[in-house]
Amino acid sequence: MHTRRIPIDPANIDRAVIKEAAALIRAGELVAFPTETVYGLGADALNASAASKIYAAKGRPSDNPLIVHISRFEDLCAVASGEAARAGRLAEVFWPGPLTVIVPGSDKVPRETTGGLKTVAVRMPGHPVALALIEESGCLIAAPSANTSGRPSPTEAAHVAADMDGRIPLILDGGAVGIGIESTILDLTEEIPLILRPGYITKEMLEEALREEVRMDPGLCAVRDKKTTYSEYCDGSPHVSAARGAGTGLRPKAPGMRYRHYAPRAELIVLEGEPGRVAEEINRLVRSRQAEGKRVGVIAADETRSCYRADVVAGAGARAQEEVIARRLYGILREFDDLNVDVIYSESFDTPRMGLAIMNRLLKAAGHRVVHV
Ligand code: TXA
Ligand code: MG
């Protein structure tokens, strides 16, 4: 299949392009489009055969449900069953925007979209191109991130093309996205709302809007709590097994958060600890891996970037500008692949607000290989 990539200016939307994309959605085809978080791979959410094309194009496991994207709050009722009071309060504050809510699903949503769950994930994206496409199509649009399953999510149309060329008919190229990591997912089917995936919208922001307690899925934190020390890392084979970091038995509730994900082809290891020590140990590791003939990359904050000697050193942004780090992260991981890097060592980015979301993606990309120095 030939994949067309059509530029579209979010500030001055070409209706003819939207009409063409919307016609493809209505015809049960796939269209990749920008959202404020990452690019999505869209299909008619209520058309089982259209939704199943998403799994084929991404190579996605069929038990991993999709998020239904809507452009009007009323459309939540078309896919949800039961009370939507909390969703309404959240929508007032955060929609359109980077928040997905999990609510009880209605029978109208095919299992190809829900992955067979009784619940459904819904969000109203805060991007003019996404909203125009949903409106014009007259459909609700199921859209996962537009990457091959397991790879970093696309933050530019070129990333989508790298994964989807030949697999889908159309990519709407609206330029680089603003946020760069996927929406916060909040499960409203629990008595205490549960964050299944951290994102730009934090627990504190949700608690303020709902005026009630919100919890973080304990399955997300489980793998974080066990760390490999630097000497364990150096004593073992150079590859710390991901299993060593896991093992608490708790699993994330969102099916998609259980897989290794967002991963570059290179082996990625995160080092955390006092910054000077981290730089020293990373440089030592770089030299030893280079001596094995490997091409080695480093991901560092702008402040410490000049401390490193490696084949490629990527500056993720200043620590005080966590939005920049979030926006660049996936692009950096893809860039390392393009540069044929074999091993990546990364600093840790526990920044104050989005740190949880950034580290969640970075650690998943690393298969939870964290070394504490
Ligand atoms: O920012 C985003 O949310 C992007 C853009 C394109 O909107 N979309 C996105 O979709 O990240 P995807 O498919 O890559 O991630 C959806 C996540 C998966 O982890 C999936 O398991 C989870 O949402 N999910 C979907 N429906 C669910 C449900 N009913 N219960 C629990 N988790 C669900
Ligand atoms: Mg994804």
XYZ file of N, CA and C in Angstrom, residues 12-104:
279
model
N -4.216 26.759 10.641
C -4.984 27.175 9.469
C -5.361 25.897 8.697
N -6.339 25.190 9.243
C -6.625 23.836 8.758
C -7.256 23.833 7.371
N -6.701 23.044 6.490
C -7.222 22.894 5.125
C -8.379 21.887 5.171
N -9.597 22.401 5.003
C -10.780 21.544 5.154
C -10.802 20.411 4.142
N -10.263 20.656 2.947
C -10.285 19.619 1.906
C -9.468 18.399 2.367
N -8.362 18.667 3.037
C -7.518 17.562 3.536
C -8.269 16.790 4.624
N -8.915 17.536 5.520
C -9.685 16.891 6.596
C -10.819 16.042 5.999
N -11.469 16.570 4.978
C -12.572 15.832 4.333
C -12.083 14.516 3.756
N -10.912 14.565 3.137
C -10.339 13.365 2.533
C -9.981 12.333 3.613
N -9.377 12.814 4.697
C -8.995 11.917 5.802
C -10.253 11.329 6.450
N -11.271 12.168 6.623
C -12.511 11.725 7.268
C -13.204 10.661 6.419
N -13.137 10.829 5.097
C -13.760 9.832 4.205
C -13.063 8.477 4.364
N -11.754 8.495 4.546
C -11.032 7.231 4.769
C -11.484 6.567 6.074
N -11.621 7.383 7.138
C -12.072 6.840 8.433
C -13.460 6.208 8.263
N -14.349 6.932 7.586
C -15.721 6.409 7.392
C -15.716 5.124 6.577
N -14.731 5.007 5.671
C -14.647 3.812 4.820
C -13.944 2.654 5.537
N -13.636 2.832 6.825
C -13.030 1.742 7.598
C -11.526 1.621 7.413
N -10.884 2.723 6.929
C -9.424 2.706 6.753
C -8.727 3.393 7.927
N -7.386 3.319 7.932
C -6.597 3.915 9.015
C -5.997 5.254 8.578
N -6.017 6.222 9.484
C -5.373 7.513 9.228
C -4.555 7.887 10.470
N -3.277 8.220 10.265
C -2.464 8.709 11.391
C -2.618 10.220 11.468
N -2.744 10.729 12.690
C -2.994 12.171 12.872
C -2.321 12.664 14.155
N -2.013 13.981 14.195
C -1.371 14.512 15.400
C -2.371 14.729 16.523
N -1.949 14.478 17.738
C -2.696 14.941 18.915
C -1.700 15.775 19.726
N -2.151 16.365 20.817
C -1.237 17.187 21.614
C -0.216 16.338 22.371
N -0.490 15.031 22.507
C 0.436 14.181 23.268
C 1.431 13.485 22.337
N 0.930 12.584 21.483
C 1.740 11.864 20.494
C 0.843 11.664 19.261
N 1.416 11.211 18.164
C 0.583 10.911 16.985
C -0.253 9.664 17.249
N -1.500 9.684 16.754
C -2.389 8.541 16.914
C -2.619 7.841 15.583
N -2.989 6.567 15.676
C -3.326 5.789 14.476
C -4.824 5.513 14.556
N -5.611 6.264 13.759
C -7.051 6.282 13.956
C -7.840 5.346 13.063
N -8.950 4.849 13.641
C -9.927 4.066 12.879
C -11.289 4.275 13.535
N -12.364 4.009 12.801
C -13.727 4.098 13.332
C -13.861 3.125 14.520
N -14.069 3.698 15.720
C -14.047 2.886 16.947
C -15.202 1.895 17.032
N -16.304 2.188 16.324
C -17.468 1.306 16.431
C -17.541 0.302 15.281
N -16.526 0.300 14.422
C -16.465 -0.624 13.285
C -15.390 -1.677 13.591
N -15.846 -2.894 13.885
C -14.919 -3.946 14.343
C -13.804 -4.203 13.337
N -14.135 -4.243 12.055
C -13.082 -4.600 11.101
C -12.087 -3.452 10.941
N -12.565 -2.198 11.064
C -11.646 -1.055 11.001
C -10.694 -1.091 12.201
N -11.268 -1.318 13.411
C -10.433 -1.339 14.615
C -9.413 -2.470 14.540
N -9.810 -3.589 13.949
C -8.863 -4.724 13.914
C -7.687 -4.434 12.989
N -7.873 -3.515 12.036
C -6.741 -3.141 11.163
C -5.630 -2.454 11.969
N -6.026 -1.774 13.047
C -5.020 -1.100 13.888
C -4.043 -2.123 14.467
N -4.590 -3.237 14.945
C -3.735 -4.267 15.567
C -2.775 -4.842 14.541
N -3.289 -5.040 13.313
C -2.440 -5.610 12.268
C -1.329 -4.631 11.895
N -1.675 -3.340 11.739
C -0.663 -2.359 11.310
C 0.415 -2.174 12.372
N 0.028 -2.236 13.655
C 0.983 -2.017 14.739
C 1.690 -3.277 15.201
N 1.117 -4.442 14.856
C 1.637 -5.680 15.430
C 1.327 -5.713 16.918
N 0.126 -5.208 17.267
C -0.225 -5.031 18.686
C -0.949 -6.263 19.208
N -0.645 -6.710 20.449
C -1.368 -7.852 21.018
C -2.868 -7.541 21.089
N -3.725 -8.496 20.752
C -5.153 -8.208 20.613
C -5.847 -7.990 21.958
N -5.172 -8.274 23.072
C -5.798 -8.044 24.380
C -5.481 -6.644 24.924
N -4.857 -5.805 24.096
C -4.499 -4.467 24.560
C -5.473 -3.443 23.989
N -6.429 -2.961 24.825
C -7.530 -2.140 24.301
C -7.085 -0.768 23.812
N -7.980 -0.126 23.035
C -7.687 1.164 22.409
C -8.417 2.291 23.137
N -7.913 3.510 22.984
C -8.597 4.676 23.540
C -9.547 5.222 22.474
N -10.806 5.492 22.871
C -11.780 6.085 21.955
C -11.683 7.613 22.071
N -11.421 8.268 20.938
C -11.274 9.727 20.913
C -12.582 10.376 20.475
N -13.025 11.360 21.271
C -14.296 12.034 20.973
C -14.048 13.542 20.811
N -15.017 14.238 20.206
C -14.856 15.690 20.039
C -15.929 16.474 20.802
N -16.940 15.765 21.348
C -17.985 16.424 22.148
C -18.233 15.567 23.375
N -18.465 16.204 24.515
C -18.647 15.435 25.749
C -19.814 14.450 25.634
N -20.871 14.834 24.915
C -22.052 13.960 24.790
C -21.672 12.591 24.224
N -20.612 12.562 23.429
C -20.238 11.295 22.800
C -19.700 10.271 23.805
N -19.351 10.754 24.991
C -18.945 9.814 26.040
C -20.095 8.836 26.296
N -21.318 9.366 26.267
C -22.499 8.531 26.555
C -22.724 7.472 25.473
N -22.195 7.705 24.286
C -22.369 6.733 23.204
C -21.529 5.469 23.431
N -20.479 5.581 24.212
C -19.605 4.415 24.432
C -19.583 3.945 25.883
N -20.066 4.834 26.798
C -20.031 4.488 28.222
C -21.414 4.060 28.672
N -21.471 3.257 29.730
C -22.766 2.970 30.340
C -22.670 3.419 31.793
N -23.784 3.850 32.340
C -23.785 4.219 33.754
C -23.408 5.662 33.963
N -23.135 5.981 35.205
C -23.025 7.364 35.660
C -21.707 7.984 35.201
N -21.809 9.252 34.771
C -20.615 9.908 34.233
C -20.319 11.200 34.976
N -20.746 11.272 36.270
C -20.607 12.524 37.016
C -19.142 12.918 37.193
N -18.319 11.939 37.633
C -16.908 12.282 37.846
C -16.235 12.633 36.523
N -16.598 11.878 35.476
C -16.025 12.169 34.151
C -16.408 13.581 33.721
N -17.633 13.990 34.040
C -18.100 15.325 33.686
C -17.278 16.410 34.354
N -17.001 16.210 35.635
C -16.213 17.199 36.373
C -14.803 17.310 35.779
N -14.230 16.148 35.458
C -12.883 16.145 34.889
C -12.873 16.772 33.500
N -13.925 16.468 32.721
C -13.989 17.001 31.357
C -14.034 18.527 31.373
N -14.773 19.066 32.347
C -14.869 20.522 32.439
C -13.503 21.163 32.615
N -12.678 20.514 33.416
C -11.366 21.105 33.718
C -10.322 20.736 32.655
N -10.314 19.486 32.188
C -9.161 19.008 31.416
C -9.428 18.730 29.935
N -10.678 18.668 29.509
C -10.957 18.369 28.093
C -11.282 19.630 27.322
N -10.895 19.772 26.059
C -10.000 18.844 25.388
C -8.597 18.917 26.001
N -7.954 17.767 26.153
C -6.633 17.756 26.767
C -6.138 16.349 27.069
N -4.917 16.264 27.652
C -4.210 14.985 27.751
C -4.644 14.079 28.912
N -5.957 13.867 29.018
C -6.491 12.981 30.058
C -7.412 11.945 29.420
N -7.170 10.661 29.747
C -8.053 9.571 29.319
C -8.757 9.032 30.550
N -10.085 8.840 30.448
C -10.804 8.234 31.581
C -11.270 6.833 31.197
N -11.210 5.935 32.179
C -11.751 4.582 31.990
C -13.111 4.542 32.679
N -14.131 4.184 31.903
C -15.504 4.128 32.429
C -16.136 2.799 32.005
N -17.257 2.403 32.656
C -17.913 1.166 32.203
C -18.321 1.304 30.742
